[in-house]
PDB file of C-alpha atoms in Angstrom:
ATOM      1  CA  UNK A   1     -18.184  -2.454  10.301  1.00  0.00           C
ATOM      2  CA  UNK A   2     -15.722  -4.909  11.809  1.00  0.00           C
ATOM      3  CA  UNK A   3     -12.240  -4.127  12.856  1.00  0.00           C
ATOM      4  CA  UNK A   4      -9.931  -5.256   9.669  1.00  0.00           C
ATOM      5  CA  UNK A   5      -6.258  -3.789  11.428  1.00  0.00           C
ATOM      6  CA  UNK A   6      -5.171  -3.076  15.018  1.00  0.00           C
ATOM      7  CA  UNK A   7      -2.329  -1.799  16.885  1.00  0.00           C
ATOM      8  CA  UNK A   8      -2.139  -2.177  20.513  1.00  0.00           C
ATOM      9  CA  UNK A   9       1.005  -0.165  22.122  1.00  0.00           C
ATOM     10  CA  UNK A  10       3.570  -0.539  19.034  1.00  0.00           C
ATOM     11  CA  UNK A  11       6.618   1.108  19.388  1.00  0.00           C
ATOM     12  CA  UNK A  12       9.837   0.738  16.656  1.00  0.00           C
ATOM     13  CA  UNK A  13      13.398   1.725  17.555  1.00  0.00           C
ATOM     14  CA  UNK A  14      16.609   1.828  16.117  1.00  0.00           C
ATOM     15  CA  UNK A  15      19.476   1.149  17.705  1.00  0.00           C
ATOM     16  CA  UNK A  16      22.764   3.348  16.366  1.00  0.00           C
ATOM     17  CA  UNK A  17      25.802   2.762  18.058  1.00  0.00           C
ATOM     18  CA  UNK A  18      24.709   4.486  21.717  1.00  0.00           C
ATOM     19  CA  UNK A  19      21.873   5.934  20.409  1.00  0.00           C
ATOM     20  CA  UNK A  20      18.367   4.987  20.250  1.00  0.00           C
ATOM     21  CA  UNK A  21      16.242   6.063  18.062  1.00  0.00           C
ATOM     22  CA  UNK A  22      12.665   6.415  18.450  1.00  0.00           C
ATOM     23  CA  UNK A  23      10.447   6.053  15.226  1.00  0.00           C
ATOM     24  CA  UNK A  24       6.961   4.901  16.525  1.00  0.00           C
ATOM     25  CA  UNK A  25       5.873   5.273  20.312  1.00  0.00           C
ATOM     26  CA  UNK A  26       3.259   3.695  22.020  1.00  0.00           C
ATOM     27  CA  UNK A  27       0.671   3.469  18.666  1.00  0.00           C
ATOM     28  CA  UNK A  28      -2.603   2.880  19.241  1.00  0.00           C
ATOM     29  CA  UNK A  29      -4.755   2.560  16.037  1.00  0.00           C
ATOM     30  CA  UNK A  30      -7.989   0.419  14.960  1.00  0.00           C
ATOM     31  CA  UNK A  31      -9.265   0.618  11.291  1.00  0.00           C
ATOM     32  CA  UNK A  32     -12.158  -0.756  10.127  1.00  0.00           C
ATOM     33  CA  UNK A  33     -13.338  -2.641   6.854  1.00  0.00           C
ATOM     34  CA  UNK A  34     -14.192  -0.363   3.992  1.00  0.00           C
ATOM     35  CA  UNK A  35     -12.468   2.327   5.190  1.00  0.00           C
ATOM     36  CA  UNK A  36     -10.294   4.907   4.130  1.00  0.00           C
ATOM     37  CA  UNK A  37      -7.440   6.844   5.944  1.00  0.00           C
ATOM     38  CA  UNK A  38      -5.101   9.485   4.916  1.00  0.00           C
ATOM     39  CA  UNK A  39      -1.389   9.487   7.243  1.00  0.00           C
ATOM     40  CA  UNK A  40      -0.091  13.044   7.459  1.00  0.00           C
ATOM     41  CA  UNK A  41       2.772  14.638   9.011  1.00  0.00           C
ATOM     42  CA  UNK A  42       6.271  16.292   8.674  1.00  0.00           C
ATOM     43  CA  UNK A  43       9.212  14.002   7.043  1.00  0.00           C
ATOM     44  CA  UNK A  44      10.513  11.605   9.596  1.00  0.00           C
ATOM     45  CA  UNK A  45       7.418  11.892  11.693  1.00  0.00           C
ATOM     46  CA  UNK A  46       7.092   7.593  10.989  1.00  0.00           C
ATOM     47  CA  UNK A  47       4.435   7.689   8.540  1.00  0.00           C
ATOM     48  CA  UNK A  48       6.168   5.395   6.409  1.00  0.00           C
ATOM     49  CA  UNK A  49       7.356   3.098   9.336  1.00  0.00           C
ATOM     50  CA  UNK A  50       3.891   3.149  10.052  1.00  0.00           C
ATOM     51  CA  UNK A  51       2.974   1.559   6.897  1.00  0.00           C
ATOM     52  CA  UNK A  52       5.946  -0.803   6.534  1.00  0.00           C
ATOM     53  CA  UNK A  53       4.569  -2.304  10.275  1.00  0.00           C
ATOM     54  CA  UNK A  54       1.446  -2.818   9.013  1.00  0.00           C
ATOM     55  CA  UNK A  55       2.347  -4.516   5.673  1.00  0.00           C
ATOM     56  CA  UNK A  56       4.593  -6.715   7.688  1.00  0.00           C
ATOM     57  CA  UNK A  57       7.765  -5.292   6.026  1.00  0.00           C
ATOM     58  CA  UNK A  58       9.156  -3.914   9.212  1.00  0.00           C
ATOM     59  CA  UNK A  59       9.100  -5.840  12.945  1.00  0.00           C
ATOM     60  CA  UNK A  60       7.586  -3.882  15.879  1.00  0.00           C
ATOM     61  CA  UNK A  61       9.932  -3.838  18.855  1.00  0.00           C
ATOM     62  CA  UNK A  62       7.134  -3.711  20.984  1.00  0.00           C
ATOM     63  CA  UNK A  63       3.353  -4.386  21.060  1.00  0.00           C
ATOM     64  CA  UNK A  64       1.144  -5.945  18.867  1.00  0.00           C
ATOM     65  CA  UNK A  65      -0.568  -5.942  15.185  1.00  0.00           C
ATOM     66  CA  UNK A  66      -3.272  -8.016  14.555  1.00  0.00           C
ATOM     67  CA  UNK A  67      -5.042  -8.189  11.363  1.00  0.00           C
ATOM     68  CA  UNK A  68      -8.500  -9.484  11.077  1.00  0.00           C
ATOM     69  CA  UNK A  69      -8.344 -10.748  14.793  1.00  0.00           C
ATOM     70  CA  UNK A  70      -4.847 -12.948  13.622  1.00  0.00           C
ATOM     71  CA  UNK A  71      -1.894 -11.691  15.354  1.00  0.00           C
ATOM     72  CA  UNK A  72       1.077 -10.662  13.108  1.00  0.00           C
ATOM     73  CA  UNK A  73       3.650  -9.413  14.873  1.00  0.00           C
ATOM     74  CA  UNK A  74       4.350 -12.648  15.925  1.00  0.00           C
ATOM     75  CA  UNK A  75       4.248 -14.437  12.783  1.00  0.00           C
ATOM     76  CA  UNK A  76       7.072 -15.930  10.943  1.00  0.00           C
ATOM     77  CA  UNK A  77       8.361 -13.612   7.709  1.00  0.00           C
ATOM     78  CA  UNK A  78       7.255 -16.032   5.712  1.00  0.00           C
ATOM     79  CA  UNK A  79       3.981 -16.548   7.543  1.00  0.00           C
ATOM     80  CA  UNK A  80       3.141 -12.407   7.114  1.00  0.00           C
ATOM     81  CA  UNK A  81       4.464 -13.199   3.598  1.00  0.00           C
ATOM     82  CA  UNK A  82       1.435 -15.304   2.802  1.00  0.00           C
ATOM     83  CA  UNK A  83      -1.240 -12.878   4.496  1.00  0.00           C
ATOM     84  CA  UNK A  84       0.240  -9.906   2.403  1.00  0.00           C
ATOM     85  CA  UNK A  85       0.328 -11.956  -0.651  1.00  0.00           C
ATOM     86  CA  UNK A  86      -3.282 -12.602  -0.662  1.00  0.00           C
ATOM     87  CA  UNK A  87      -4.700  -9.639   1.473  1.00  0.00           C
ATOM     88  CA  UNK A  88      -2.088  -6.477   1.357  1.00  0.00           C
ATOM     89  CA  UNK A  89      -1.491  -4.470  -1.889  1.00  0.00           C
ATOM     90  CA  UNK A  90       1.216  -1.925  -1.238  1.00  0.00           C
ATOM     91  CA  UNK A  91       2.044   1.229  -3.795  1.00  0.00           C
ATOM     92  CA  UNK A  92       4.965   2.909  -3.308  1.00  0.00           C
ATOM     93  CA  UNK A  93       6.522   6.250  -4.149  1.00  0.00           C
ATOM     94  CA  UNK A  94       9.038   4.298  -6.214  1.00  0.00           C
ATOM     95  CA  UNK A  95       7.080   2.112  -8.641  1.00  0.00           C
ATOM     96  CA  UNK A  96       9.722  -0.754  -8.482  1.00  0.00           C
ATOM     97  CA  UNK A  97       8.616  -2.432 -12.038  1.00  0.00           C
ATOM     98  CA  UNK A  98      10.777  -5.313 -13.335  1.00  0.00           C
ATOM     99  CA  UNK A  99      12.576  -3.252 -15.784  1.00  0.00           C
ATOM    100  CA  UNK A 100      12.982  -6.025 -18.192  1.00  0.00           C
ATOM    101  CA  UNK A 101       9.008  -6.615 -18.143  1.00  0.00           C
ATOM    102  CA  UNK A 102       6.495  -5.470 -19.936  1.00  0.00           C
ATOM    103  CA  UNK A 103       3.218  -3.763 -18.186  1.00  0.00           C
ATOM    104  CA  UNK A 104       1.180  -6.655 -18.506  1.00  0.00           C
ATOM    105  CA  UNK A 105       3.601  -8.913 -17.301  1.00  0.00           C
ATOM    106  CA  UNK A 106       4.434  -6.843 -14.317  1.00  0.00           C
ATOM    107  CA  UNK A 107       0.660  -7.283 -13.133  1.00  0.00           C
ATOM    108  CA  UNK A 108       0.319 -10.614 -14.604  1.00  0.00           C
ATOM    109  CA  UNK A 109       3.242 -11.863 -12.234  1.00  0.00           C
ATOM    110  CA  UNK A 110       1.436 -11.541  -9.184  1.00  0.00           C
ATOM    111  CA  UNK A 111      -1.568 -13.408 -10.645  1.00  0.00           C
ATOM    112  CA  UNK A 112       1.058 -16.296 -11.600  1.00  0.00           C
ATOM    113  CA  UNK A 113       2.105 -16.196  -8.057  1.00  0.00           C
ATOM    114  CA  UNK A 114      -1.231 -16.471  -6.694  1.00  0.00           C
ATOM    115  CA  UNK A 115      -2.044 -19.235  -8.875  1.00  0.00           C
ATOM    116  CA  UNK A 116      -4.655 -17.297 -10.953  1.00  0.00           C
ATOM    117  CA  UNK A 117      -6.269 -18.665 -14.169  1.00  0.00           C
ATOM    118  CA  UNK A 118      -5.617 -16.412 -17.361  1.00  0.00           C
ATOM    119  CA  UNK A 119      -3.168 -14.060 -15.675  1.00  0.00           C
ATOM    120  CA  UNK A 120      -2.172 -12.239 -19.009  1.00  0.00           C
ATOM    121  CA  UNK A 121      -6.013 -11.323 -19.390  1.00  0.00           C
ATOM    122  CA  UNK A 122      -7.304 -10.203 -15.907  1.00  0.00           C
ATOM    123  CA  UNK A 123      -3.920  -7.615 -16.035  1.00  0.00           C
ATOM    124  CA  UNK A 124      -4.956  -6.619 -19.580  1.00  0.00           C
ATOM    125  CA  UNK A 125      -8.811  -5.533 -18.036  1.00  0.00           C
ATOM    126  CA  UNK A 126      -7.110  -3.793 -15.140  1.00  0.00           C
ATOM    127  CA  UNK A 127      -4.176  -2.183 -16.919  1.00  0.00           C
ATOM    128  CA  UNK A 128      -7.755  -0.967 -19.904  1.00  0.00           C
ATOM    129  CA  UNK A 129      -9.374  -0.040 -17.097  1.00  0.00           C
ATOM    130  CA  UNK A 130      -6.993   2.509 -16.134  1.00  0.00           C
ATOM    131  CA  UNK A 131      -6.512   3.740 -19.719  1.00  0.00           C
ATOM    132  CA  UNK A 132      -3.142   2.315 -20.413  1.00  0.00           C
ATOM    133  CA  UNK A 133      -4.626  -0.367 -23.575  1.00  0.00           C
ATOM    134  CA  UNK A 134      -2.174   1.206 -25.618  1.00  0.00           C
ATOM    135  CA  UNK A 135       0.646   0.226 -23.396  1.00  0.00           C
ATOM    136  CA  UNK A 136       0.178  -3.578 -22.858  1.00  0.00           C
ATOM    137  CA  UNK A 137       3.754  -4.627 -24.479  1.00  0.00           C
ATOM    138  CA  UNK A 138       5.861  -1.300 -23.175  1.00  0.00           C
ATOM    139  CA  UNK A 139       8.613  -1.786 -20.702  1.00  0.00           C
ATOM    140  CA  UNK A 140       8.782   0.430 -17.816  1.00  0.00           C
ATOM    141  CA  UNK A 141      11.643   2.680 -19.108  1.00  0.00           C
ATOM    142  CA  UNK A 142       8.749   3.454 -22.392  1.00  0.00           C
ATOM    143  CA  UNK A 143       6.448   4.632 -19.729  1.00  0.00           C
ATOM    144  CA  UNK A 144       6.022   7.813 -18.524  1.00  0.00           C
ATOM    145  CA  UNK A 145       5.796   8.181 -13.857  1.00  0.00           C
ATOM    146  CA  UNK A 146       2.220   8.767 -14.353  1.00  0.00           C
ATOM    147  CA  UNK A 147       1.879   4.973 -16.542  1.00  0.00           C
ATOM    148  CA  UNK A 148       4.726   3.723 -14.423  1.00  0.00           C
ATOM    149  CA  UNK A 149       2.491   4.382 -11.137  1.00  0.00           C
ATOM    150  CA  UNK A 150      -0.828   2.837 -13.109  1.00  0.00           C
ATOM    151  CA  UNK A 151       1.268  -0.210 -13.795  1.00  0.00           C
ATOM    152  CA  UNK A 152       2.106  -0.204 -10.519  1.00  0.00           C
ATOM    153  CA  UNK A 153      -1.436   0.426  -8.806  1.00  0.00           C
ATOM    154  CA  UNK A 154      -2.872  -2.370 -11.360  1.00  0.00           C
ATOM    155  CA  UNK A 155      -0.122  -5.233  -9.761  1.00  0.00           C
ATOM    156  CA  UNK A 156      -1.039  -4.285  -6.042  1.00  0.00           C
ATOM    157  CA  UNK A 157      -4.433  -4.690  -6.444  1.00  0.00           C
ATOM    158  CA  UNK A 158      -4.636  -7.160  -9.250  1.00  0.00           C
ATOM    159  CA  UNK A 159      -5.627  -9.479  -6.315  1.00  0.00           C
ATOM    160  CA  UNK A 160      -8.765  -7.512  -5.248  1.00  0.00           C
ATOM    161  CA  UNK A 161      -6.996  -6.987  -1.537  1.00  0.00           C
ATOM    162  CA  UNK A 162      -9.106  -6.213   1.419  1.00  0.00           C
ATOM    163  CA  UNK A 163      -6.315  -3.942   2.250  1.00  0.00           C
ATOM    164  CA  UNK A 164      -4.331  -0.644   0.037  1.00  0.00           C
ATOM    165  CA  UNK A 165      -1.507   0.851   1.563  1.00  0.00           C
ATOM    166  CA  UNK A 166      -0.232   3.826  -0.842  1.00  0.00           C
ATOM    167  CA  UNK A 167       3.245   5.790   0.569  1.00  0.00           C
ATOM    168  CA  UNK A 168       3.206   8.931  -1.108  1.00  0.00           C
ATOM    169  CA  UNK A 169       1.816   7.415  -4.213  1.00  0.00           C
ATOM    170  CA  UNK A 170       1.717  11.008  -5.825  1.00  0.00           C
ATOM    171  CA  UNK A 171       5.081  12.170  -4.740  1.00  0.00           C
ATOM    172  CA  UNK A 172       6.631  11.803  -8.371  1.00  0.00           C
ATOM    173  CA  UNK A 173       4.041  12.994 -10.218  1.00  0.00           C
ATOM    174  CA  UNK A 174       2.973  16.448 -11.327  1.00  0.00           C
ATOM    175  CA  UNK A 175      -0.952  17.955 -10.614  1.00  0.00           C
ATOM    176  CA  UNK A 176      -2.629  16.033 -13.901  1.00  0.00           C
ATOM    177  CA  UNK A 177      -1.540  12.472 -12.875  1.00  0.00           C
ATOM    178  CA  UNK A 178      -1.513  13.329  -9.248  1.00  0.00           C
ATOM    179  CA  UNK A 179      -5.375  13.308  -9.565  1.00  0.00           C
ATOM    180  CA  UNK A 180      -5.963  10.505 -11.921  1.00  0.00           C
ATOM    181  CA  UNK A 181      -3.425   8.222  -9.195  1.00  0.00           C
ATOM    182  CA  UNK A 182      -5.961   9.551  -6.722  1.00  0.00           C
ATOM    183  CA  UNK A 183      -8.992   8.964  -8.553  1.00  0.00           C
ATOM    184  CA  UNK A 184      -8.016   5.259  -9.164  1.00  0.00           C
ATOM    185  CA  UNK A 185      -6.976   4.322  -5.690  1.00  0.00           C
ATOM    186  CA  UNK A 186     -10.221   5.720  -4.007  1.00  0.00           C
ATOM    187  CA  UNK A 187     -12.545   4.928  -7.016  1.00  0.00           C
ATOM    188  CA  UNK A 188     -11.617   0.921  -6.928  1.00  0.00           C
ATOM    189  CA  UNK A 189     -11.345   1.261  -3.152  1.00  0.00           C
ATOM    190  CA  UNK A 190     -15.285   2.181  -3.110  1.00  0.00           C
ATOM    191  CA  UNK A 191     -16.344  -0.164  -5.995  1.00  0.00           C
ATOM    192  CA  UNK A 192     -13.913  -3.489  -4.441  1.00  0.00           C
ATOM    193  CA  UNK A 193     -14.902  -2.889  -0.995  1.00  0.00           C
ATOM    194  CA  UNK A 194     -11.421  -2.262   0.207  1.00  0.00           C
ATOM    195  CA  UNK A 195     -10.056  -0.451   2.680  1.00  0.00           C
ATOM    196  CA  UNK A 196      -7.341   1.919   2.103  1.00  0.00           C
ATOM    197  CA  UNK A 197      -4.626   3.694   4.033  1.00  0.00           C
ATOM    198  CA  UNK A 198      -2.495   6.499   2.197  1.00  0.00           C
ATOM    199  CA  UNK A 199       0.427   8.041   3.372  1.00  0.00           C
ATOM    200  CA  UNK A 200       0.432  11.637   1.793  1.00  0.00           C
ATOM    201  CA  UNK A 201       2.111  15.183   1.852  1.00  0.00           C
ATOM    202  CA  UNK A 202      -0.809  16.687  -0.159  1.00  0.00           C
ATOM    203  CA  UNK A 203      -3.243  17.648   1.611  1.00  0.00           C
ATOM    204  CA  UNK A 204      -5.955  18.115  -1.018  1.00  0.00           C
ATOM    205  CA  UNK A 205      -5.609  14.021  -1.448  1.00  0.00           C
ATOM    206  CA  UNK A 206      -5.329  13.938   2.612  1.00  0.00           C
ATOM    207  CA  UNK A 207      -8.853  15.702   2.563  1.00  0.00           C
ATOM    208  CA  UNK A 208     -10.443  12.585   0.369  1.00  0.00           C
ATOM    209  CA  UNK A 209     -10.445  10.560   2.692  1.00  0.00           C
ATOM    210  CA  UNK A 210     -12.930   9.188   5.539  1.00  0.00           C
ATOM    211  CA  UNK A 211     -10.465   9.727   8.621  1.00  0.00           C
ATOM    212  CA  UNK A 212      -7.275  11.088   8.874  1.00  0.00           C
ATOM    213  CA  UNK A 213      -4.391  10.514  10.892  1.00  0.00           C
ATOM    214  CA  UNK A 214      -1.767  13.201  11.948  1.00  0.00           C
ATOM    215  CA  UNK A 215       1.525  11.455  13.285  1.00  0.00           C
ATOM    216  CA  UNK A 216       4.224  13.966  15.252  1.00  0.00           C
ATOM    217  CA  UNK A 217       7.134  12.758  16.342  1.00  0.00           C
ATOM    218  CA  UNK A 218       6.616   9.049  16.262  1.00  0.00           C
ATOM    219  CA  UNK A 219       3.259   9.229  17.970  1.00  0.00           C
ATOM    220  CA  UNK A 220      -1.069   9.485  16.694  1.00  0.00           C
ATOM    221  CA  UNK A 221      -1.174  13.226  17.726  1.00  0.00           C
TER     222      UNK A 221
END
């Protein structure tokens, strides 16, 4: 398997006042294609800088990140805008719907975006495929967290990324839809071919996957 992410020596600080503050020192992390990797440690270890590096969200203050032998660190935002657009699908702990759209629209935006024919329709097969039919036409606030974070799941990968990055994707949910988030996110990153990194407290959903990563104090312990 080819090398789909690496980070050579990143670091990301903070600067407060006097004080700096050290999220990530001296990373050094290669992932491969078709691979998946839980990210587990104590809050404010930088598990979730992690992440927000590596979708391009967040600037490294040192090192580098390349992804699929293109450098991004030292892209443009808009530049890293593009690659996440088309390769990155990030789920969050907060499902950040458009409150104002329905669930099909939500997914069907990113298809728009991405200049997709029949938008509407490809969100309708995802949004079937993970059992929320009878919710096509419901706004967010008419969804339950478990729908919200299927709604959710369904717009970051509605483009088929080569990349999933999920930060505590189960973090609002109780045991039942804990599972089924858990099932979805490995089960479409088998039959898609996609790799997927997970940032998780839970360390039953840690345990699914291929390799996982333990970050202490800012650094790969």
């Amino acid at each position: 398997m080819t090398a789909l992410l690496r980070l050579k020596n990143v670091n990301l600080k903070y600067q407060t006042g006097k004080e700096t503050i050290k999220v990530l020192q001296d990373i050094d992390l290669t992932t491969k294609t078709k691979e998946t990797i839980s990210v587990v440690g104590e809050s404010g270890s930088g598990k979730t800088s992690l992440i927000m590096l590596i979708a391009g969200l967040e600037r490294v203050t040192s090192g580098k990140i390349y992804f699929k032998d293109q450098e991004i660190s030292k892209l443009s935002e808009d530049e890293v805008s593009e690659i996440r657009r088309k390769n990155i699908g990030i789920v969050f702990q907060s499902f950040y719907l458009i409150p104002n759209y329905t669930a099909v629209e939500n997914v069907a935006l990113t298809l728009e975006l991405n200049k997709f024919n029949n938008p509407h329709e490809r969100a309708k097969n995802l949004l079937d495929r993970f059992g929320l039919k009878h919710r096509f036409n419901n706004l967010p606030s008419q969804l339950s967290g478990g729908e919200q974070q299927r709604v959710a799941i369904a717009r970051a990968i509605a483009m088929k990324p080569e990349l999933i990055l999920a930060d505590e994707p189960t973090g609002n949910l109780d045991s039942e839809n804990s599972k089924m988030i858990t099932d979805i996110l490995f089960n479409f990153a088998k039959e898609e071919g996609s790799s997927l990194i997970i940032v998780t407290h839970d360390l039953k959903l840690a345990n699914q996957a291929k390799r996982k990563i333990k970050i202490k104090d800012g650094k790969i312990d």
